């Protein structure tokens, strides 16, 4: 009887998750990680394809990636398709044992389409229009562009949807919001608003249009907002952003549905997003089987540590992308990773020798199942001339980064034998922390900062980096997810918060969760209106304190917060707290008219606790001190890794990585077995060991 129940339950489970689990066929758990390389057959003479694909396979890559920007070659004239060249490339990939990811080419509409229907081109806020000649110039809101895309995709899916050599599909390329001011976009925006609000009165209420006589009486009066115009309605602007993001996700969903009509179940569908933390569309397309990201580390921004740190890149960039994407997707994969110098940055320096391998291991450490490099051959013409590949412009000589990929592939093969699926040290699992995050909040705060000193991403990063230095595994979680897996949940600057979410956080805490909230949290309801109460009053029961006022300082006159004798500078945001009796005051403001008032509170709540951090400190040292104190109080085992040193665990393996400009000595527990590297790590070094058994 129980057996039957179990079988039925399992059958049901697979019926629901069957499709999403099919990726395991190509990325089996026991392989840990698979590595591929982009190849653009259309960029090279056909006589070279065999040689190139042979080389890709010989270097250890197991899959390639075709037809990403090839609409003009696939459909040279309207309705006239040419797949002969792609068939040949697929056959050659197969000859060399390479599987293929097929792309939909929609990021590069051909000139015949653009000239026949110029409306497909994105119109900017100032009325100017993009033109043919680059890529990503068509609007996701344009009906022609959408329908022509579907036709091409249907043809592709009919041709390759049952083909065993094709493992899956990548939709578009680095999809983002197309902010378009065309007629189609306006029409669709009005329809979207009607669907969202139902009545114009509800829209007026939500947008607060009594303020400044903005009031609308008909949908046709509403335009796409001018974001550059001073004082433009904040809610109209937010809704416009939400609409544009949904245009992106619905465009991808449409593509996926078309592929599914023709494709076998085991072919998976994904896309490759840029990790943008203000993008609501990441994770929004429900038709995708999983999502992937792209990463570039050295291009003239995001300096690392020390004067030459730019050559290894900023240490949180891959870490945070891993921890942001993994919880949103059943599989974490990286579709593009820089193999060397790029062409498009402000200053295109050489990465430090070893940096490419360091990044690869970092994706591995974040539980990546695959990584793919952009790109195999360095292009000899086009906008990306000077961009490095796995091989150089001669098409045959591996670059330094290419050799690092090759080394990594060999090293993964080496660690495979030592892995034990799912095993991590108990102390590591015990400090697992969630960060509650909502990109909509991010946009809302960025457009209504109250001080030029405020930077939402930097604020979140202070908590994130502190947690990484404590050695905590971190997941970025959304309000709809289950929080119970996290002994500690950090809620940084979560400005718009609904009553149901406050209730959910209250239950989490009552049941033993430890909540850490920071400045600006719950000042507004989910509509972005202030509560008709004192600031943030709906969370006062959690804080065990009230917030009589907040303050914002000038950069030339920062103040300090003092906690256990240590001073922490701050400028951007301070919530001045008034604790109730019984609530602990962990830190105080110093140096201003509210000297001595509380800056950090802590109170036991239900079986758990709530810590409120009322200041955004300069370097994140206050955030680090508060989290350290909390973890110690909770008896959670912590580490104290210096900035730039990251240590993660997966599948019975420990991985230590050094992005800093100083050497680091890793102490391994007795019984560990070093597989790769050594305990003393110089800049860009990686150490991989097997956990004690
Ligand atoms: C990415 C893009 C690729 C390629 C690459 C060059 O952002 O998705 O198509 O342009 O940059 O580094």
PDB file of N, CA and C in Angstrom, residues 147-227:
ATOM      1  N   UNK A 147       6.045  38.822 -34.646  1.00  0.00           N
ATOM      2  CA  UNK A 147       5.503  37.764 -35.508  1.00  0.00           C
ATOM      3  C   UNK A 147       6.568  37.221 -36.463  1.00  0.00           C
ATOM      4  N   UNK A 148       7.442  38.070 -36.975  1.00  0.00           N
ATOM      5  CA  UNK A 148       8.527  37.570 -37.830  1.00  0.00           C
ATOM      6  C   UNK A 148       9.477  36.674 -37.021  1.00  0.00           C
ATOM      7  N   UNK A 149       9.706  37.040 -35.790  1.00  0.00           N
ATOM      8  CA  UNK A 149      10.572  36.206 -34.934  1.00  0.00           C
ATOM      9  C   UNK A 149       9.959  34.813 -34.780  1.00  0.00           C
ATOM     10  N   UNK A 150       8.661  34.794 -34.511  1.00  0.00           N
ATOM     11  CA  UNK A 150       7.993  33.494 -34.310  1.00  0.00           C
ATOM     12  C   UNK A 150       8.095  32.615 -35.543  1.00  0.00           C
ATOM     13  N   UNK A 151       7.982  33.244 -36.723  1.00  0.00           N
ATOM     14  CA  UNK A 151       8.053  32.446 -37.967  1.00  0.00           C
ATOM     15  C   UNK A 151       9.428  31.791 -38.099  1.00  0.00           C
ATOM     16  N   UNK A 152      10.459  32.583 -37.864  1.00  0.00           N
ATOM     17  CA  UNK A 152      11.814  32.033 -37.981  1.00  0.00           C
ATOM     18  C   UNK A 152      12.022  30.918 -36.947  1.00  0.00           C
ATOM     19  N   UNK A 153      11.567  31.169 -35.732  1.00  0.00           N
ATOM     20  CA  UNK A 153      11.776  30.192 -34.656  1.00  0.00           C
ATOM     21  C   UNK A 153      11.034  28.891 -34.960  1.00  0.00           C
ATOM     22  N   UNK A 154       9.821  29.015 -35.505  1.00  0.00           N
ATOM     23  CA  UNK A 154       9.060  27.805 -35.848  1.00  0.00           C
ATOM     24  C   UNK A 154       9.825  26.984 -36.885  1.00  0.00           C
ATOM     25  N   UNK A 155      10.410  27.675 -37.861  1.00  0.00           N
ATOM     26  CA  UNK A 155      11.187  26.956 -38.893  1.00  0.00           C
ATOM     27  C   UNK A 155      12.385  26.253 -38.257  1.00  0.00           C
ATOM     28  N   UNK A 156      13.077  26.981 -37.395  1.00  0.00           N
ATOM     29  CA  UNK A 156      14.244  26.395 -36.723  1.00  0.00           C
ATOM     30  C   UNK A 156      13.850  25.181 -35.885  1.00  0.00           C
ATOM     31  N   UNK A 157      12.743  25.343 -35.160  1.00  0.00           N
ATOM     32  CA  UNK A 157      12.321  24.260 -34.259  1.00  0.00           C
ATOM     33  C   UNK A 157      11.835  23.051 -35.062  1.00  0.00           C
ATOM     34  N   UNK A 158      11.175  23.315 -36.199  1.00  0.00           N
ATOM     35  CA  UNK A 158      10.755  22.189 -37.051  1.00  0.00           C
ATOM     36  C   UNK A 158      11.973  21.414 -37.538  1.00  0.00           C
ATOM     37  N   UNK A 159      13.016  22.154 -37.855  1.00  0.00           N
ATOM     38  CA  UNK A 159      14.200  21.508 -38.433  1.00  0.00           C
ATOM     39  C   UNK A 159      15.044  20.790 -37.369  1.00  0.00           C
ATOM     40  N   UNK A 160      15.189  21.410 -36.203  1.00  0.00           N
ATOM     41  CA  UNK A 160      16.147  20.862 -35.230  1.00  0.00           C
ATOM     42  C   UNK A 160      15.506  20.362 -33.927  1.00  0.00           C
ATOM     43  N   UNK A 161      14.189  20.467 -33.855  1.00  0.00           N
ATOM     44  CA  UNK A 161      13.509  20.151 -32.587  1.00  0.00           C
ATOM     45  C   UNK A 161      13.574  18.687 -32.180  1.00  0.00           C
ATOM     46  N   UNK A 162      13.806  17.797 -33.135  1.00  0.00           N
ATOM     47  CA  UNK A 162      13.866  16.371 -32.775  1.00  0.00           C
ATOM     48  C   UNK A 162      15.282  15.841 -32.950  1.00  0.00           C
ATOM     49  N   UNK A 163      16.199  16.736 -33.175  1.00  0.00           N
ATOM     50  CA  UNK A 163      17.556  16.342 -33.536  1.00  0.00           C
ATOM     51  C   UNK A 163      18.368  16.036 -32.268  1.00  0.00           C
ATOM     52  N   UNK A 164      18.814  14.809 -32.155  1.00  0.00           N
ATOM     53  CA  UNK A 164      19.545  14.363 -30.954  1.00  0.00           C
ATOM     54  C   UNK A 164      20.845  15.140 -30.742  1.00  0.00           C
ATOM     55  N   UNK A 165      21.341  15.753 -31.808  1.00  0.00           N
ATOM     56  CA  UNK A 165      22.617  16.464 -31.682  1.00  0.00           C
ATOM     57  C   UNK A 165      22.443  17.826 -31.017  1.00  0.00           C
ATOM     58  N   UNK A 166      21.193  18.276 -30.960  1.00  0.00           N
ATOM     59  CA  UNK A 166      20.901  19.593 -30.361  1.00  0.00           C
ATOM     60  C   UNK A 166      20.403  19.362 -28.934  1.00  0.00           C
ATOM     61  N   UNK A 167      21.146  19.840 -27.936  1.00  0.00           N
ATOM     62  CA  UNK A 167      20.738  19.560 -26.548  1.00  0.00           C
ATOM     63  C   UNK A 167      19.710  20.561 -26.023  1.00  0.00           C
ATOM     64  N   UNK A 168      19.741  21.750 -26.563  1.00  0.00           N
ATOM     65  CA  UNK A 168      18.811  22.736 -26.038  1.00  0.00           C
ATOM     66  C   UNK A 168      18.885  24.030 -26.829  1.00  0.00           C
ATOM     67  N   UNK A 169      18.136  25.009 -26.338  1.00  0.00           N
ATOM     68  CA  UNK A 169      17.952  26.265 -27.061  1.00  0.00           C
ATOM     69  C   UNK A 169      18.299  27.456 -26.181  1.00  0.00           C
ATOM     70  N   UNK A 170      18.980  28.412 -26.778  1.00  0.00           N
ATOM     71  CA  UNK A 170      19.145  29.716 -26.117  1.00  0.00           C
ATOM     72  C   UNK A 170      18.301  30.736 -26.858  1.00  0.00           C
ATOM     73  N   UNK A 171      17.411  31.406 -26.155  1.00  0.00           N
ATOM     74  CA  UNK A 171      16.540  32.403 -26.768  1.00  0.00           C
ATOM     75  C   UNK A 171      17.233  33.761 -26.786  1.00  0.00           C
ATOM     76  N   UNK A 172      17.187  34.410 -27.946  1.00  0.00           N
ATOM     77  CA  UNK A 172      17.704  35.775 -28.066  1.00  0.00           C
ATOM     78  C   UNK A 172      19.144  35.838 -27.529  1.00  0.00           C
ATOM     79  N   UNK A 173      19.599  37.005 -27.142  1.00  0.00           N
ATOM     80  CA  UNK A 173      20.911  37.141 -26.511  1.00  0.00           C
ATOM     81  C   UNK A 173      20.860  38.237 -25.466  1.00  0.00           C
ATOM     82  N   UNK A 174      21.327  37.932 -24.292  1.00  0.00           N
ATOM     83  CA  UNK A 174      21.336  38.888 -23.189  1.00  0.00           C
ATOM     84  C   UNK A 174      20.092  39.775 -23.225  1.00  0.00           C
ATOM     85  N   UNK A 175      18.901  39.169 -23.171  1.00  0.00           N
ATOM     86  CA  UNK A 175      17.689  39.986 -23.277  1.00  0.00           C
ATOM     87  C   UNK A 175      17.622  41.013 -22.150  1.00  0.00           C
ATOM     88  N   UNK A 176      17.185  42.179 -22.495  1.00  0.00           N
ATOM     89  CA  UNK A 176      16.990  43.239 -21.498  1.00  0.00           C
ATOM     90  C   UNK A 176      15.726  43.975 -21.877  1.00  0.00           C
ATOM     91  N   UNK A 177      15.386  45.015 -21.177  1.00  0.00           N
ATOM     92  CA  UNK A 177      14.164  45.741 -21.517  1.00  0.00           C
ATOM     93  C   UNK A 177      14.398  46.629 -22.712  1.00  0.00           C
ATOM     94  N   UNK A 178      13.497  46.572 -23.677  1.00  0.00           N
ATOM     95  CA  UNK A 178      13.584  47.569 -24.735  1.00  0.00           C
ATOM     96  C   UNK A 178      12.618  48.686 -24.353  1.00  0.00           C
ATOM     97  N   UNK A 179      13.173  49.825 -24.011  1.00  0.00           N
ATOM     98  CA  UNK A 179      12.329  50.967 -23.661  1.00  0.00           C
ATOM     99  C   UNK A 179      12.052  51.722 -24.950  1.00  0.00           C
ATOM    100  N   UNK A 180      10.829  51.547 -25.430  1.00  0.00           N
ATOM    101  CA  UNK A 180      10.475  51.972 -26.783  1.00  0.00           C
ATOM    102  C   UNK A 180       9.297  52.946 -26.711  1.00  0.00           C
ATOM    103  N   UNK A 181       9.394  54.032 -27.459  1.00  0.00           N
ATOM    104  CA  UNK A 181       8.338  55.050 -27.456  1.00  0.00           C
ATOM    105  C   UNK A 181       7.529  55.033 -28.749  1.00  0.00           C
ATOM    106  N   UNK A 182       7.425  53.877 -29.376  1.00  0.00           N
ATOM    107  CA  UNK A 182       6.674  53.773 -30.638  1.00  0.00           C
ATOM    108  C   UNK A 182       5.175  53.645 -30.362  1.00  0.00           C
ATOM    109  N   UNK A 183       4.402  53.683 -31.445  1.00  0.00           N
ATOM    110  CA  UNK A 183       2.942  53.533 -31.354  1.00  0.00           C
ATOM    111  C   UNK A 183       2.559  52.189 -30.737  1.00  0.00           C
ATOM    112  N   UNK A 184       3.234  51.120 -31.205  1.00  0.00           N
ATOM    113  CA  UNK A 184       2.910  49.779 -30.692  1.00  0.00           C
ATOM    114  C   UNK A 184       3.152  49.711 -29.191  1.00  0.00           C
ATOM    115  N   UNK A 185       4.278  50.294 -28.771  1.00  0.00           N
ATOM    116  CA  UNK A 185       4.615  50.242 -27.342  1.00  0.00           C
ATOM    117  C   UNK A 185       3.561  50.998 -26.535  1.00  0.00           C
ATOM    118  N   UNK A 186       3.140  52.147 -27.052  1.00  0.00           N
ATOM    119  CA  UNK A 186       2.136  52.945 -26.346  1.00  0.00           C
ATOM    120  C   UNK A 186       0.818  52.174 -26.241  1.00  0.00           C
ATOM    121  N   UNK A 187       0.397  51.582 -27.352  1.00  0.00           N
ATOM    122  CA  UNK A 187      -0.857  50.824 -27.354  1.00  0.00           C
ATOM    123  C   UNK A 187      -0.788  49.671 -26.341  1.00  0.00           C
ATOM    124  N   UNK A 188       0.330  48.962 -26.385  1.00  0.00           N
ATOM    125  CA  UNK A 188       0.466  47.813 -25.486  1.00  0.00           C
ATOM    126  C   UNK A 188       0.570  48.257 -24.020  1.00  0.00           C
ATOM    127  N   UNK A 189       1.194  49.400 -23.793  1.00  0.00           N
ATOM    128  CA  UNK A 189       1.294  49.912 -22.416  1.00  0.00           C
ATOM    129  C   UNK A 189      -0.103  50.216 -21.873  1.00  0.00           C
ATOM    130  N   UNK A 190      -0.937  50.858 -22.696  1.00  0.00           N
ATOM    131  CA  UNK A 190      -2.297  51.185 -22.231  1.00  0.00           C
ATOM    132  C   UNK A 190      -3.095  49.910 -21.943  1.00  0.00           C
ATOM    133  N   UNK A 191      -2.934  48.908 -22.814  1.00  0.00           N
ATOM    134  CA  UNK A 191      -3.647  47.641 -22.580  1.00  0.00           C
ATOM    135  C   UNK A 191      -3.163  46.981 -21.287  1.00  0.00           C
ATOM    136  N   UNK A 192      -1.867  47.054 -21.106  1.00  0.00           N
ATOM    137  CA  UNK A 192      -1.258  46.455 -19.893  1.00  0.00           C
ATOM    138  C   UNK A 192      -1.824  47.136 -18.639  1.00  0.00           C
ATOM    139  N   UNK A 193      -1.959  48.454 -18.699  1.00  0.00           N
ATOM    140  CA  UNK A 193      -2.503  49.193 -17.555  1.00  0.00           C
ATOM    141  C   UNK A 193      -3.966  48.817 -17.310  1.00  0.00           C
ATOM    142  N   UNK A 194      -4.713  48.688 -18.399  1.00  0.00           N
ATOM    143  CA  UNK A 194      -6.133  48.323 -18.246  1.00  0.00           C
ATOM    144  C   UNK A 194      -6.263  46.977 -17.572  1.00  0.00           C
ATOM    145  N   UNK A 195      -5.388  46.052 -17.994  1.00  0.00           N
ATOM    146  CA  UNK A 195      -5.425  44.715 -17.410  1.00  0.00           C
ATOM    147  C   UNK A 195      -5.025  44.772 -15.925  1.00  0.00           C
ATOM    148  N   UNK A 196      -4.055  45.577 -15.633  1.00  0.00           N
ATOM    149  CA  UNK A 196      -3.571  45.642 -14.250  1.00  0.00           C
ATOM    150  C   UNK A 196      -4.589  46.304 -13.322  1.00  0.00           C
ATOM    151  N   UNK A 197      -5.169  47.416 -13.767  1.00  0.00           N
ATOM    152  CA  UNK A 197      -6.009  48.203 -12.851  1.00  0.00           C
ATOM    153  C   UNK A 197      -7.502  48.005 -13.045  1.00  0.00           C
ATOM    154  N   UNK A 198      -7.921  47.554 -14.226  1.00  0.00           N
ATOM    155  CA  UNK A 198      -9.361  47.352 -14.457  1.00  0.00           C
ATOM    156  C   UNK A 198     -10.096  48.659 -14.647  1.00  0.00           C
ATOM    157  N   UNK A 199      -9.958  49.600 -13.732  1.00  0.00           N
ATOM    158  CA  UNK A 199     -10.673  50.871 -13.890  1.00  0.00           C
ATOM    159  C   UNK A 199      -9.695  52.032 -13.768  1.00  0.00           C
ATOM    160  N   UNK A 200     -10.042  53.105 -14.443  1.00  0.00           N
ATOM    161  CA  UNK A 200      -9.181  54.293 -14.444  1.00  0.00           C
ATOM    162  C   UNK A 200      -9.114  54.892 -13.026  1.00  0.00           C
ATOM    163  N   UNK A 201     -10.194  54.697 -12.257  1.00  0.00           N
ATOM    164  CA  UNK A 201     -10.193  55.209 -10.877  1.00  0.00           C
ATOM    165  C   UNK A 201      -9.126  54.506 -10.043  1.00  0.00           C
ATOM    166  N   UNK A 202      -9.038  53.183 -10.256  1.00  0.00           N
ATOM    167  CA  UNK A 202      -8.030  52.442  -9.489  1.00  0.00           C
ATOM    168  C   UNK A 202      -6.623  52.890  -9.876  1.00  0.00           C
ATOM    169  N   UNK A 203      -6.450  53.148 -11.173  1.00  0.00           N
ATOM    170  CA  UNK A 203      -5.133  53.642 -11.603  1.00  0.00           C
ATOM    171  C   UNK A 203      -4.848  55.002 -10.966  1.00  0.00           C
ATOM    172  N   UNK A 204      -5.837  55.877 -10.987  1.00  0.00           N
ATOM    173  CA  UNK A 204      -5.635  57.216 -10.397  1.00  0.00           C
ATOM    174  C   UNK A 204      -5.262  57.115  -8.925  1.00  0.00           C
ATOM    175  N   UNK A 205      -5.913  56.176  -8.249  1.00  0.00           N
ATOM    176  CA  UNK A 205      -5.634  56.011  -6.817  1.00  0.00           C
ATOM    177  C   UNK A 205      -4.196  55.503  -6.630  1.00  0.00           C
ATOM    178  N   UNK A 206      -3.847  54.455  -7.414  1.00  0.00           N
ATOM    179  CA  UNK A 206      -2.513  53.849  -7.256  1.00  0.00           C
ATOM    180  C   UNK A 206      -1.414  54.838  -7.633  1.00  0.00           C
ATOM    181  N   UNK A 207      -1.666  55.648  -8.625  1.00  0.00           N
ATOM    182  CA  UNK A 207      -0.647  56.599  -9.082  1.00  0.00           C
ATOM    183  C   UNK A 207      -0.696  57.922  -8.302  1.00  0.00           C
ATOM    184  N   UNK A 208      -1.638  58.023  -7.405  1.00  0.00           N
ATOM    185  CA  UNK A 208      -1.735  59.243  -6.599  1.00  0.00           C
ATOM    186  C   UNK A 208      -1.914  60.488  -7.456  1.00  0.00           C
ATOM    187  N   UNK A 209      -2.800  60.417  -8.442  1.00  0.00           N
ATOM    188  CA  UNK A 209      -2.858  61.493  -9.439  1.00  0.00           C
ATOM    189  C   UNK A 209      -3.547  62.771  -8.947  1.00  0.00           C
ATOM    190  N   UNK A 210      -4.144  62.735  -7.736  1.00  0.00           N
ATOM    191  CA  UNK A 210      -4.678  63.999  -7.216  1.00  0.00           C
ATOM    192  C   UNK A 210      -3.556  64.993  -6.977  1.00  0.00           C
ATOM    193  N   UNK A 211      -2.375  64.460  -6.753  1.00  0.00           N
ATOM    194  CA  UNK A 211      -1.199  65.319  -6.563  1.00  0.00           C
ATOM    195  C   UNK A 211      -0.856  65.996  -7.894  1.00  0.00           C
ATOM    196  N   UNK A 212      -0.762  67.299  -7.902  1.00  0.00           N
ATOM    197  CA  UNK A 212      -0.426  68.103  -9.094  1.00  0.00           C
ATOM    198  C   UNK A 212      -1.404  67.920 -10.257  1.00  0.00           C
ATOM    199  N   UNK A 213      -2.680  67.598  -9.951  1.00  0.00           N
ATOM    200  CA  UNK A 213      -3.685  67.566 -11.029  1.00  0.00           C
ATOM    201  C   UNK A 213      -3.347  66.629 -12.179  1.00  0.00           C
ATOM    202  N   UNK A 214      -2.754  65.506 -11.857  1.00  0.00           N
ATOM    203  CA  UNK A 214      -2.359  64.593 -12.934  1.00  0.00           C
ATOM    204  C   UNK A 214      -3.570  63.795 -13.451  1.00  0.00           C
ATOM    205  N   UNK A 215      -4.624  63.730 -12.656  1.00  0.00           N
ATOM    206  CA  UNK A 215      -5.829  62.903 -12.881  1.00  0.00           C
ATOM    207  C   UNK A 215      -6.157  62.577 -14.349  1.00  0.00           C
ATOM    208  N   UNK A 216      -6.360  61.287 -14.625  1.00  0.00           N
ATOM    209  CA  UNK A 216      -6.766  60.826 -15.960  1.00  0.00           C
ATOM    210  C   UNK A 216      -8.235  60.442 -15.935  1.00  0.00           C
ATOM    211  N   UNK A 217      -8.928  60.673 -17.061  1.00  0.00           N
ATOM    212  CA  UNK A 217     -10.309  60.201 -17.113  1.00  0.00           C
ATOM    213  C   UNK A 217     -10.494  59.098 -18.152  1.00  0.00           C
ATOM    214  N   UNK A 218      -9.473  58.870 -18.968  1.00  0.00           N
ATOM    215  CA  UNK A 218      -9.595  57.813 -19.978  1.00  0.00           C
ATOM    216  C   UNK A 218      -8.212  57.230 -20.265  1.00  0.00           C
ATOM    217  N   UNK A 219      -8.186  55.948 -20.616  1.00  0.00           N
ATOM    218  CA  UNK A 219      -6.895  55.276 -20.880  1.00  0.00           C
ATOM    219  C   UNK A 219      -6.131  55.968 -22.003  1.00  0.00           C
ATOM    220  N   UNK A 220      -6.879  56.506 -22.971  1.00  0.00           N
ATOM    221  CA  UNK A 220      -6.226  57.093 -24.146  1.00  0.00           C
ATOM    222  C   UNK A 220      -5.435  58.361 -23.794  1.00  0.00           C
ATOM    223  N   UNK A 221      -5.666  58.915 -22.603  1.00  0.00           N
ATOM    224  CA  UNK A 221      -4.927  60.122 -22.204  1.00  0.00           C
ATOM    225  C   UNK A 221      -3.541  59.799 -21.643  1.00  0.00           C
ATOM    226  N   UNK A 222      -3.328  58.516 -21.369  1.00  0.00           N
ATOM    227  CA  UNK A 222      -2.061  58.143 -20.699  1.00  0.00           C
ATOM    228  C   UNK A 222      -0.975  57.885 -21.735  1.00  0.00           C
ATOM    229  N   UNK A 223       0.149  58.524 -21.548  1.00  0.00           N
ATOM    230  CA  UNK A 223       1.299  58.302 -22.437  1.00  0.00           C
ATOM    231  C   UNK A 223       2.383  57.503 -21.738  1.00  0.00           C
ATOM    232  N   UNK A 224       3.360  57.091 -22.539  1.00  0.00           N
ATOM    233  CA  UNK A 224       4.562  56.516 -21.942  1.00  0.00           C
ATOM    234  C   UNK A 224       5.270  57.657 -21.217  1.00  0.00           C
ATOM    235  N   UNK A 225       5.672  57.462 -19.971  1.00  0.00           N
ATOM    236  CA  UNK A 225       6.214  58.609 -19.215  1.00  0.00           C
ATOM    237  C   UNK A 225       7.559  59.087 -19.751  1.00  0.00           C
ATOM    238  N   UNK A 226       7.769  60.375 -19.678  1.00  0.00           N
ATOM    239  CA  UNK A 226       9.072  60.952 -20.025  1.00  0.00           C
ATOM    240  C   UNK A 226       9.924  60.908 -18.760  1.00  0.00           C
ATOM    241  N   UNK A 227      10.852  59.962 -18.721  1.00  0.00           N
ATOM    242  CA  UNK A 227      11.647  59.809 -17.490  1.00  0.00           C
ATOM    243  C   UNK A 227      12.584  60.989 -17.275  1.00  0.00           C
TER     244      UNK A 227
END
